[in-house]
Short mmCIF file of C-alpha atoms in Angstrom, two decimals:
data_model
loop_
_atom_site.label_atom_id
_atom_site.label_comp_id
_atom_site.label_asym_id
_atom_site.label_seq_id
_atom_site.Cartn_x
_atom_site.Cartn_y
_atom_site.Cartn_z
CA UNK A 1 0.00 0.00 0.00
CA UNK A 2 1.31 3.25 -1.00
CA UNK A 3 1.18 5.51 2.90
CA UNK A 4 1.69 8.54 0.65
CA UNK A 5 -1.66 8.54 -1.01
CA UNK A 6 -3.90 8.75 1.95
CA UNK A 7 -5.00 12.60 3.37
CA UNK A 8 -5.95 12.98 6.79
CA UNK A 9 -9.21 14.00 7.34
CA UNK A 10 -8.29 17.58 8.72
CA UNK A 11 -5.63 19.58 6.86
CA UNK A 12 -2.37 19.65 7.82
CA UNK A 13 -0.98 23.19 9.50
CA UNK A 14 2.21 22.94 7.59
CA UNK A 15 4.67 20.60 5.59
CA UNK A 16 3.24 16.87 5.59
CA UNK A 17 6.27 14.29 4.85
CA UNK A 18 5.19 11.25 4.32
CA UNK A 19 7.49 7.38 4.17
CA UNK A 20 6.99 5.87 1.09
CA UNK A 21 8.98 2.87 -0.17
CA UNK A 22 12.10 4.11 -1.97
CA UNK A 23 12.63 2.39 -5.25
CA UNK A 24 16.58 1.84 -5.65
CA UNK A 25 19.28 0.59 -8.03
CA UNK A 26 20.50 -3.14 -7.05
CA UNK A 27 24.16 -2.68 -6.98
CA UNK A 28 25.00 -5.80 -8.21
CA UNK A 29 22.76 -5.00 -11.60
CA UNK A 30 24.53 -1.84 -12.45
CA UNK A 31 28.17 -1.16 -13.08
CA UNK A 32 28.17 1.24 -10.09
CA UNK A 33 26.11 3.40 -8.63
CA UNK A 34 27.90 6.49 -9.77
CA UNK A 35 27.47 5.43 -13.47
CA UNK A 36 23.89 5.36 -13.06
CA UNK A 37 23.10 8.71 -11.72
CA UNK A 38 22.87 12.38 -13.54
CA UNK A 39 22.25 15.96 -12.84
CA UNK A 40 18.39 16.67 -12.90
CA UNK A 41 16.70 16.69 -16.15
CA UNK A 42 17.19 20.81 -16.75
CA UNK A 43 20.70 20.45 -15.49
CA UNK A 44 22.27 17.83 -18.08
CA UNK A 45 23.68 20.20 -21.04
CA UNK A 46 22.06 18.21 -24.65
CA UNK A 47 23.15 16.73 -26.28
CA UNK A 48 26.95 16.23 -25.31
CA UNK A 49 25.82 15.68 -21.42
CA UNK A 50 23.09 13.54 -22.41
CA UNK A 51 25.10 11.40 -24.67
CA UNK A 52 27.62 11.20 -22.05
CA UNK A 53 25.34 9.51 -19.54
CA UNK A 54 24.02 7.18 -21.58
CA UNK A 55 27.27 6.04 -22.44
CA UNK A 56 28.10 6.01 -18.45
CA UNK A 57 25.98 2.60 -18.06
CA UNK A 58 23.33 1.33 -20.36
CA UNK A 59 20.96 1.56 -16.83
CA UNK A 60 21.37 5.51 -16.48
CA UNK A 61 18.45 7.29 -15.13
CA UNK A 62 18.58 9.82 -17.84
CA UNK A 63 16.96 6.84 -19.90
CA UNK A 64 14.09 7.58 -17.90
CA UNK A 65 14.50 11.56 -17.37
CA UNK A 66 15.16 12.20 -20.86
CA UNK A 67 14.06 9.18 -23.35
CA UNK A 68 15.28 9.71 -26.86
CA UNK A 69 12.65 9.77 -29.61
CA UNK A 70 11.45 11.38 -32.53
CA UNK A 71 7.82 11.99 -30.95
CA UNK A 72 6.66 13.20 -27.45
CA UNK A 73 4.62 10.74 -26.84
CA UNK A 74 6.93 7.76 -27.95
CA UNK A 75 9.82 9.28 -25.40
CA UNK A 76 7.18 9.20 -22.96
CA UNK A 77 6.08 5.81 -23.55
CA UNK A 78 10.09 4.47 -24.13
CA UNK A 79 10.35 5.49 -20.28
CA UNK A 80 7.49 4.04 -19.03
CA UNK A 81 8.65 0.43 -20.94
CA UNK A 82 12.10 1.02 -19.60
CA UNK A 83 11.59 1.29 -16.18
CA UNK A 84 8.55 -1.30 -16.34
CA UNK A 85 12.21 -3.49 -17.64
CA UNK A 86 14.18 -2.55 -14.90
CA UNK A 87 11.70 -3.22 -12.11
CA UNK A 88 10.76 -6.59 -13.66
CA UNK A 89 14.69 -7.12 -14.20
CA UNK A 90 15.38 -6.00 -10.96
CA UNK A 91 17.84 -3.09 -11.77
CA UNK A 92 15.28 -1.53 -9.67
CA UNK A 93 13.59 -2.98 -6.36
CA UNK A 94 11.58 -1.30 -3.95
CA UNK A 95 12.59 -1.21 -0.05
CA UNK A 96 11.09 -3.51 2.25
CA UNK A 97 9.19 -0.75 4.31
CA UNK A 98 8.07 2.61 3.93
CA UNK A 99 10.11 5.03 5.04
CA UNK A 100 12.35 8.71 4.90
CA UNK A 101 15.78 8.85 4.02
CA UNK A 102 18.04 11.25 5.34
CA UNK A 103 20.83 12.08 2.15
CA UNK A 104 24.02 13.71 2.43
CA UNK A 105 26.25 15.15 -0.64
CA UNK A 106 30.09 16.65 0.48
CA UNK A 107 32.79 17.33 -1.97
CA UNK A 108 35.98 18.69 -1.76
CA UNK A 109 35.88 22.21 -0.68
CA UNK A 110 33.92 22.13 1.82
CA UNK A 111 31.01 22.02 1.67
CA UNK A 112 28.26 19.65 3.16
CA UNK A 113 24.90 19.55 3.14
CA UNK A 114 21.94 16.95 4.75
CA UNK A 115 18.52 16.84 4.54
CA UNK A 116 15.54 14.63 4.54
CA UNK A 117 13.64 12.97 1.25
CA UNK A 118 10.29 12.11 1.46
CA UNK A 119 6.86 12.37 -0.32
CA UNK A 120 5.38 15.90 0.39
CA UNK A 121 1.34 16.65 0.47
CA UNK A 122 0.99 18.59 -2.89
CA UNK A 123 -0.12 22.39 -1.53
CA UNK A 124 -2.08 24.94 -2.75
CA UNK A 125 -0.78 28.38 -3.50
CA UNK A 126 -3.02 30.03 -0.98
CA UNK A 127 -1.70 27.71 1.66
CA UNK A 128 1.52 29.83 1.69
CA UNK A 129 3.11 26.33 2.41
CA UNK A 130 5.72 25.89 -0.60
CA UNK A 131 6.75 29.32 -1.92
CA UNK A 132 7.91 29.75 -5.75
CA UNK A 133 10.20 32.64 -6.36
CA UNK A 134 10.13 31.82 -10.26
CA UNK A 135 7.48 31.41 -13.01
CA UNK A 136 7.73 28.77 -14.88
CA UNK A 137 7.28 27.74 -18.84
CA UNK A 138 3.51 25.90 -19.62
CA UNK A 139 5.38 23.60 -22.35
CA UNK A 140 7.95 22.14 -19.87
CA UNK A 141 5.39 21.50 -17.03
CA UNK A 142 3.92 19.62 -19.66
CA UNK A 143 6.12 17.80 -20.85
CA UNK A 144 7.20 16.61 -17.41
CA UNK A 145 3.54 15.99 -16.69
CA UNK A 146 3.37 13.74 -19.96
CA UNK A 147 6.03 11.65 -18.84
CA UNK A 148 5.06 11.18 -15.05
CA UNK A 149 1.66 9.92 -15.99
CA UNK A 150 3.68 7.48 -18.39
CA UNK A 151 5.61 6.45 -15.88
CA UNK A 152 3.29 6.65 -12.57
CA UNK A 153 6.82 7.55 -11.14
CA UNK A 154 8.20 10.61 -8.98
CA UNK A 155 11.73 10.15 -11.14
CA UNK A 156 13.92 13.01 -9.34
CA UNK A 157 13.21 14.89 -6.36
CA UNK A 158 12.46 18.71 -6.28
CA UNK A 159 15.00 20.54 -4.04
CA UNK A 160 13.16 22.82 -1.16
CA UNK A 161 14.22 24.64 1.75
CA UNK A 162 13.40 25.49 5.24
CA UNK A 163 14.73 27.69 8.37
CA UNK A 164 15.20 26.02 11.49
CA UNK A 165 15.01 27.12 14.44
CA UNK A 166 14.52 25.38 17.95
CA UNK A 167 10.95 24.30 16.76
CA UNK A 168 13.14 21.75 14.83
CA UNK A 169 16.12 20.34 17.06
CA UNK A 170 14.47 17.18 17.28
CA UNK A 171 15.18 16.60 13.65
CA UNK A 172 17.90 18.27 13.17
CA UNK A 173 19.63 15.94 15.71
CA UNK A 174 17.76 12.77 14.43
CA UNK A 175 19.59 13.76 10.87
CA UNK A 176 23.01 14.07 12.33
CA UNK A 177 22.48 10.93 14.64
CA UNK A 178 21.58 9.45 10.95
CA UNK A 179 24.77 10.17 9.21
CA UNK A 180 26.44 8.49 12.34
CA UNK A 181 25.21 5.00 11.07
CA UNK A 182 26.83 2.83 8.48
CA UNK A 183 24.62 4.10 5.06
CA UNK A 184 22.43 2.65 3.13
CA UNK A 185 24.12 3.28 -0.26
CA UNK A 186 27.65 5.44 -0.66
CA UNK A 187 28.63 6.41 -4.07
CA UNK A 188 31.34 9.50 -5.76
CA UNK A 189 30.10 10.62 -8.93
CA UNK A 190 32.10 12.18 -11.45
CA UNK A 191 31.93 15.47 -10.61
CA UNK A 192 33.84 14.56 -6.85
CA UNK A 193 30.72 14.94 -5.02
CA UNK A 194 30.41 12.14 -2.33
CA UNK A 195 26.48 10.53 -2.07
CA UNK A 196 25.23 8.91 1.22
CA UNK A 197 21.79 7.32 2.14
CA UNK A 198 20.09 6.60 5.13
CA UNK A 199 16.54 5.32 5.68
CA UNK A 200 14.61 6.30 8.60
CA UNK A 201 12.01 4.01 9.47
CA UNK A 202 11.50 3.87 13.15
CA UNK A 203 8.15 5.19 13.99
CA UNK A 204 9.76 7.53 16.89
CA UNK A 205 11.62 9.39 14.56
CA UNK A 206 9.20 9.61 11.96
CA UNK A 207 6.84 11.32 14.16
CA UNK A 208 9.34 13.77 15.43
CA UNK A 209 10.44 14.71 11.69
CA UNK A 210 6.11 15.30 10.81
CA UNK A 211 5.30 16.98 13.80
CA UNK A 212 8.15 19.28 13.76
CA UNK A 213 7.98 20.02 9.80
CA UNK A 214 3.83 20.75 10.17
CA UNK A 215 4.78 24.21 11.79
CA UNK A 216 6.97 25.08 8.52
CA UNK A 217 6.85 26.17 5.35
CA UNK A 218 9.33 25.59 2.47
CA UNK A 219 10.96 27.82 -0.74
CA UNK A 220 11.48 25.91 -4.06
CA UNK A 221 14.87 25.57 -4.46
CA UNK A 222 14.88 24.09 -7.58
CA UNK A 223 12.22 22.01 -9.74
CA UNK A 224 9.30 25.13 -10.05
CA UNK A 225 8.25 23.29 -12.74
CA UNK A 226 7.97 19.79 -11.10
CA UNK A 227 6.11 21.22 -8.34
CA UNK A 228 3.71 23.01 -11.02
CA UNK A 229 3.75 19.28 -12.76
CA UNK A 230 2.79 17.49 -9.17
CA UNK A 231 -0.07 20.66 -8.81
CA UNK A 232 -1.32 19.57 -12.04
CA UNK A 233 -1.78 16.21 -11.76
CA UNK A 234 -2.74 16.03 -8.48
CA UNK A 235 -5.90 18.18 -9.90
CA UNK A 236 -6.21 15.46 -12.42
CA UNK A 237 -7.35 12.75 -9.59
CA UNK A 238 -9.58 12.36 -7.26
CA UNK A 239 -7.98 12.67 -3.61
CA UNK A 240 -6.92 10.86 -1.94
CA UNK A 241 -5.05 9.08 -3.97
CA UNK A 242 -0.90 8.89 -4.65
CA UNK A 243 -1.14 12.01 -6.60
CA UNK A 244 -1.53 14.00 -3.40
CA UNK A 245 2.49 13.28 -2.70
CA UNK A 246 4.87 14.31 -4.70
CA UNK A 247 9.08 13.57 -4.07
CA UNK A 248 11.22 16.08 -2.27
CA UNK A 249 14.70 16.77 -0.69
CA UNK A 250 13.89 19.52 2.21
CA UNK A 251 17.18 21.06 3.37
CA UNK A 252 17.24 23.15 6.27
CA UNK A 253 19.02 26.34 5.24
CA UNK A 254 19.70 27.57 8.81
CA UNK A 255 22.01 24.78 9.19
CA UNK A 256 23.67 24.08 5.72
CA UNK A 257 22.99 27.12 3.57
CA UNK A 258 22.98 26.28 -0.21
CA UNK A 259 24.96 27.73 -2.60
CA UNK A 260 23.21 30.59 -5.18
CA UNK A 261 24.79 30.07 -9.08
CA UNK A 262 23.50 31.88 -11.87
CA UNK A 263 21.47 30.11 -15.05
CA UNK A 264 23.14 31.71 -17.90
CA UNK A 265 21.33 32.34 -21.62
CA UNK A 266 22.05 31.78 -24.72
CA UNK A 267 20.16 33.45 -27.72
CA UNK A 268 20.77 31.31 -30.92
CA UNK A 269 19.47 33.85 -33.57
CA UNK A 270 21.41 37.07 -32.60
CA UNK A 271 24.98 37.20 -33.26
CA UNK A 272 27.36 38.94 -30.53
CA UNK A 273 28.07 41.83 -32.90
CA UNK A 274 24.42 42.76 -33.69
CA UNK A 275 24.01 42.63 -29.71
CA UNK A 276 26.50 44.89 -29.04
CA UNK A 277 25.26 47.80 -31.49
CA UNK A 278 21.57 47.42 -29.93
CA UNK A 279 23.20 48.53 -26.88
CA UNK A 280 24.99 51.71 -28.05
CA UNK A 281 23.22 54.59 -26.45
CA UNK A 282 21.45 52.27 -23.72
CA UNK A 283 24.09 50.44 -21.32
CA UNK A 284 28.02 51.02 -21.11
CA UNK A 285 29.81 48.32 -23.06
CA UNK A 286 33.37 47.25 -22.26
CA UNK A 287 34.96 44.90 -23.73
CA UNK A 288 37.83 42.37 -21.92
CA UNK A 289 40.44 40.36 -23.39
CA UNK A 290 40.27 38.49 -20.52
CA UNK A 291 40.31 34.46 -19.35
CA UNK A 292 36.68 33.35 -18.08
CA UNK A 293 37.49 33.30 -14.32
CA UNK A 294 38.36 36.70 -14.55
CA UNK A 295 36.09 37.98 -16.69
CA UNK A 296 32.93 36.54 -14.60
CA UNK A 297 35.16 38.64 -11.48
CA UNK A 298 34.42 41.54 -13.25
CA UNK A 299 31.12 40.94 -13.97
CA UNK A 300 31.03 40.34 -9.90
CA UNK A 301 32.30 43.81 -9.18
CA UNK A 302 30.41 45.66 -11.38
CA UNK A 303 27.26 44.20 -9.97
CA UNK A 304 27.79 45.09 -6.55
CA UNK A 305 26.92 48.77 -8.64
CA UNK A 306 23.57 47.98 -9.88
CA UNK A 307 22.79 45.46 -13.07
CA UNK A 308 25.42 43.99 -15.51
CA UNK A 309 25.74 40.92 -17.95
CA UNK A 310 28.78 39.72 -19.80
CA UNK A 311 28.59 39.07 -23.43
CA UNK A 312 30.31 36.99 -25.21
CA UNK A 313 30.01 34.99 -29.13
CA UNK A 314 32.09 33.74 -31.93
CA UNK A 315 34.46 36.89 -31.31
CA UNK A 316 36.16 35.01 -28.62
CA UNK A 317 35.93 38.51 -26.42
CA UNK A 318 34.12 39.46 -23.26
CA UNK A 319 31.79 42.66 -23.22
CA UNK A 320 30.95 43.83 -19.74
CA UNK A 321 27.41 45.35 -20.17
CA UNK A 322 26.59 47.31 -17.19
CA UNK A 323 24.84 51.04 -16.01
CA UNK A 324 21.89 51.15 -18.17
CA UNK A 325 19.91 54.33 -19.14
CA UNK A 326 17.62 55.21 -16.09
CA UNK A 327 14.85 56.43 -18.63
CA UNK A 328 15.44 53.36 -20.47
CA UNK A 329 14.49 51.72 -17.25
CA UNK A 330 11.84 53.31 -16.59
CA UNK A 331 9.61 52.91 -19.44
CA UNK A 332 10.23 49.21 -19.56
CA UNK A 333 10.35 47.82 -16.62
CA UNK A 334 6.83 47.31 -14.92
CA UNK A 335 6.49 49.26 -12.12
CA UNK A 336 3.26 46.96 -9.98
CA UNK A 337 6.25 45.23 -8.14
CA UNK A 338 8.72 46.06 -5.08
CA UNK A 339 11.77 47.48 -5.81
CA UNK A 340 13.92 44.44 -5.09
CA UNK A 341 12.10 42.89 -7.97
CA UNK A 342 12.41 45.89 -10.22
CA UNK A 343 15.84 45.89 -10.25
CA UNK A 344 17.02 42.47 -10.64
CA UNK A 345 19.21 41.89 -13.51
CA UNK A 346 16.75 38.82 -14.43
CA UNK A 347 13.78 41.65 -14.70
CA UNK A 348 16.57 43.91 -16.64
CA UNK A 349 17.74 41.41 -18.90
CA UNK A 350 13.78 40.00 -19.61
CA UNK A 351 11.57 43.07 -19.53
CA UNK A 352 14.47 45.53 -20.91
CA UNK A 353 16.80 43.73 -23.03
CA UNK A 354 14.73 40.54 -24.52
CA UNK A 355 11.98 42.55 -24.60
CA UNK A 356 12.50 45.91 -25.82
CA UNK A 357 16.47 46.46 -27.33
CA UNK A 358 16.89 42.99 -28.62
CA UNK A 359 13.11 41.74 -29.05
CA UNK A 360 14.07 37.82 -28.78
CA UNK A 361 11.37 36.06 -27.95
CA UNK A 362 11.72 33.87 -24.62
CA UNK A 363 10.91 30.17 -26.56
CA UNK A 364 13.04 27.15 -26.84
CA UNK A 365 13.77 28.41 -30.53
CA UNK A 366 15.34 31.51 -30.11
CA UNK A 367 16.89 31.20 -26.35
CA UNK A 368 18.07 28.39 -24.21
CA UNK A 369 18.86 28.29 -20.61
CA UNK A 370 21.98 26.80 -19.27
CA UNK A 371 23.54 26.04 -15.72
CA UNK A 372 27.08 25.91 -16.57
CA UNK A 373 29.40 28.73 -17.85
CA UNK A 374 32.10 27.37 -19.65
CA UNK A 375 29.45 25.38 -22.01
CA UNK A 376 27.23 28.37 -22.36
CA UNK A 377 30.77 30.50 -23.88
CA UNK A 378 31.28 27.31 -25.46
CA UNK A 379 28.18 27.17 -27.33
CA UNK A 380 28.16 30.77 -28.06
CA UNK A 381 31.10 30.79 -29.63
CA UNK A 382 30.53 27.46 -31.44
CA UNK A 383 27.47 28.35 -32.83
CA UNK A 384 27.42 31.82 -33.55
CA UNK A 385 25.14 33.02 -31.04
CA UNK A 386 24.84 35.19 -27.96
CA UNK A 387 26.15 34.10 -24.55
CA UNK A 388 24.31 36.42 -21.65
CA UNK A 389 26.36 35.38 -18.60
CA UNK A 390 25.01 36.21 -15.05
CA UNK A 391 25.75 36.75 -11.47
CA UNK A 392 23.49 35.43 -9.32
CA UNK A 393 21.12 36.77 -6.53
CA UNK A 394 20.91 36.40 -2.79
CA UNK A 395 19.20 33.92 -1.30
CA UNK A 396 17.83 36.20 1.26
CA UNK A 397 16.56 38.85 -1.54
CA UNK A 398 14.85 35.37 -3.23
CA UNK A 399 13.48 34.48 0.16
CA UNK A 400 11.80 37.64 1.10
CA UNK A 401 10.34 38.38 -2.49
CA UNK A 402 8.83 34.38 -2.34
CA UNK A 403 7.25 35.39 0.83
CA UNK A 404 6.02 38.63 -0.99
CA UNK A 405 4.27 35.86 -3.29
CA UNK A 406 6.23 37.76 -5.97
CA UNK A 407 8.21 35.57 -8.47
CA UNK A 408 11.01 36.26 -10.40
CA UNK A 409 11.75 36.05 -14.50
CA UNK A 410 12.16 32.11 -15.13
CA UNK A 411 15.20 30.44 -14.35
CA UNK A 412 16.48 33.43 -12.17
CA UNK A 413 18.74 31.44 -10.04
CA UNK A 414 20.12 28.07 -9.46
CA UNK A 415 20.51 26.73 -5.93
CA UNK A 416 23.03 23.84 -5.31
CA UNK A 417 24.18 21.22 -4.39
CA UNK A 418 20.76 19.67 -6.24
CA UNK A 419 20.06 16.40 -5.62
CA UNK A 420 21.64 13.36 -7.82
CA UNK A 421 18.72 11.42 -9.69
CA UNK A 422 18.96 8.22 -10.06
CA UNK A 423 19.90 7.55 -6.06
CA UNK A 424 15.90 6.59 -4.87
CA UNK A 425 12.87 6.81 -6.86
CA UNK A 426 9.17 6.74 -6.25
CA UNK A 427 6.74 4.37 -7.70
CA UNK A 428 3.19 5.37 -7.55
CA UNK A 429 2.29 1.82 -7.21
CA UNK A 430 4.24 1.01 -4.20
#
């Protein structure tokens, strides 16, 4: 019986994490675990990334995250066969017993970060329980909702966060008392990041971690647009049913803050030269024969000033774009929002730059959105387009404008370390 499908009969005052049974690799199907995860789906760059992974180990998740076909729908049902496969292969097998799983990612500089997966009760907006700080695009929720009715599967978990305080010691010391324990599954993956896994299935705990979390709410992370997807179909059936839950890593901030990277853009149809002359008159252009490391330092110091971007195509230069005309501002940037909103280089770039100067529109055809910076220059210059590389926000500015229920311009920031796929799954059927 799937726990995760059944509401209460009153509604919860907060976050609801529910066990479910965690459907895992077999290590002794795959090649290694490591060879079997990937980024999430909007991380992996295509195709070179995606190619990459499949080549990792003919199990990879991104078989399931990303099926290759020449129609939606045959992707869609390619992933559904494939992990029917698995499961009946046993590549996959569910846990004995429902339960959480605390999850822990460290790498080499530093940095650490636990939290708790689990299936979440699918909230409404005006339950200010889950804040979004970012819109999101209709075709992609789509397209993940296509593919998780295909599947009946919760493929990747959504990254949210929370601040704790002393209303949550009790699970903040259950997780650390967690990573104390031999794990469930340890794995490096390629990028030096070291995985660990722990269930937590003793109804004690359990308790303390769902009465502690119902006095909380959470900020999306990352995966708006699987939340949107797990809003959507959750409408689409009649509660209760396993809809109602939808999979989630919740990381509590106040102990391991996340890291805040920019999503960069690259516009395929404009050339950097024809970029560059839109600007004259409307932003101060530099340009820098300068490596990438430095060049993105620059674009760090001149946005401690107000809003830059750095440019960059198949000239193989930099262009520091920075101090735009204040009248220019004005009469394209909407003014029904706070001021933190108004001038984020996100708005800048969407409202003012796509919008107005450049007039690209903001579809898959003309501009694509990509995580890391070296392959967004690389593409650029590749391809003949427009790199716009950007600096990223503050979590706290993202924080307080989500609890403004104000969102920012789409892919506005990227908060890390995500979660590996491929490391426990959720069946709908389980």
């Amino acid at each position: 019986m799937n726990t995760a499908g059944h509401s209460k009969a009153t509604a919860p005052r907060g976050l609801e994490l529910t066990p479910f049974r965690g459907l895992r690799y077999d290590p002794d199907r795959v090649g290694s675990l490591a060879a079997v995860t990937s980024p999430p789906y909007d991380v992996v760059v295509r195709p070179d990334g995606l190619h990459h992974l499949q080549s990792a180990d003919p199990h990879n998740i991104v078989r399931l995250i990303l099926p290759e076909a020449a129609a939606p729908d045959e992707r869609n049902a390619q992933a559904a066969e494939t992990l029917r496969r698995w499961r009946a292969e046993g590549v996959l097998t569910p846990d004995p017993e429902p339960g959480l799983y605390v999850y822990e990612q460290r790498d080499g500089d530093g940095l650490e970060q636990r939290g708790v997966i689990g299936a979440l009760r699918v909230s409404e907006p005006d339950e200010h329980l889950v804040l979004p700080h970012e819109d999101v695009m209709p075709h992609i929720v789509a397209d993940r909702a296509d593919l998780m009715r295909a599947t009946s599967a919760n493929l990747e978990p959504l990254l949210l966060t929370y601040r704790g305080d002393d209303t949550t010691a009790g699970t903040a010391g259950l997780i650390e008392r967690t990573a104390g324990r031999p794990p469930l599954l340890a794995t490096t993956t390629e990028d030096g990041v070291h995985h660990r896994l722990w269930p937590v299935t003793d109804p004690a705990g359990l308790a303390v971690i769902r009465d502690e979390l119902s006095a909380h709410q959470a900020l999306i992370a990352d995966g708006h647009h699987r939340w949107a997807t797990y809003r959507r179909l959750r409408a689409e059936h009649p509660s209760p049913s396993p809809w109602d839950h939808g999979l989630v890593l919740l990381v509590d901030t106040a102990r391991y803050p996340l890291r805040v990277r920019a999503i960069h853009r690259l516009l395929h149809g404009l050339p950097v030269a024809r970029a560059l002359r839109a600007l004259d008159g409307f932003f101060r252009v530099r340009r820098l024969d300068l490596p990438l490391l430095k060049a993105m330092d620059a674009l760090a110091e001149a946005a401690e000033e107000g809003n830059a971007f750095l440019l960059t195509g198949d000239d193989g230069a930099f262009h520091l774009v920075d101090r735009p005309d204040p009248a220019l501002l004005d009469r394209t940037v909407p003014v029904d929002r706070p001021e933190a909103w108004r001038t984020l280089d996100a708005t800048v770039l969407h409202a003012t730059l796509l919008d107005h100067v450049w007039r690209v529109p903001d579809d898959p055809a003309h501009i694509a959105y990509i995580h890391d910076t070296a392959a967004t220059v690389d593409k650029a210059r590749r391809d003949g387009g427009t790199a716009v590389l950007m600096h990223p926000v503050h979590e706290d500015v993202v924080r307080e404008l989500a609890r403004q229920g104000v969102t920012m311009p789409r892919k506005s920031t990227s908060f890390g370390p995500k979660p590996a796929s491929g490391l426990v799954l959720r069946a709908l059927d389980l």
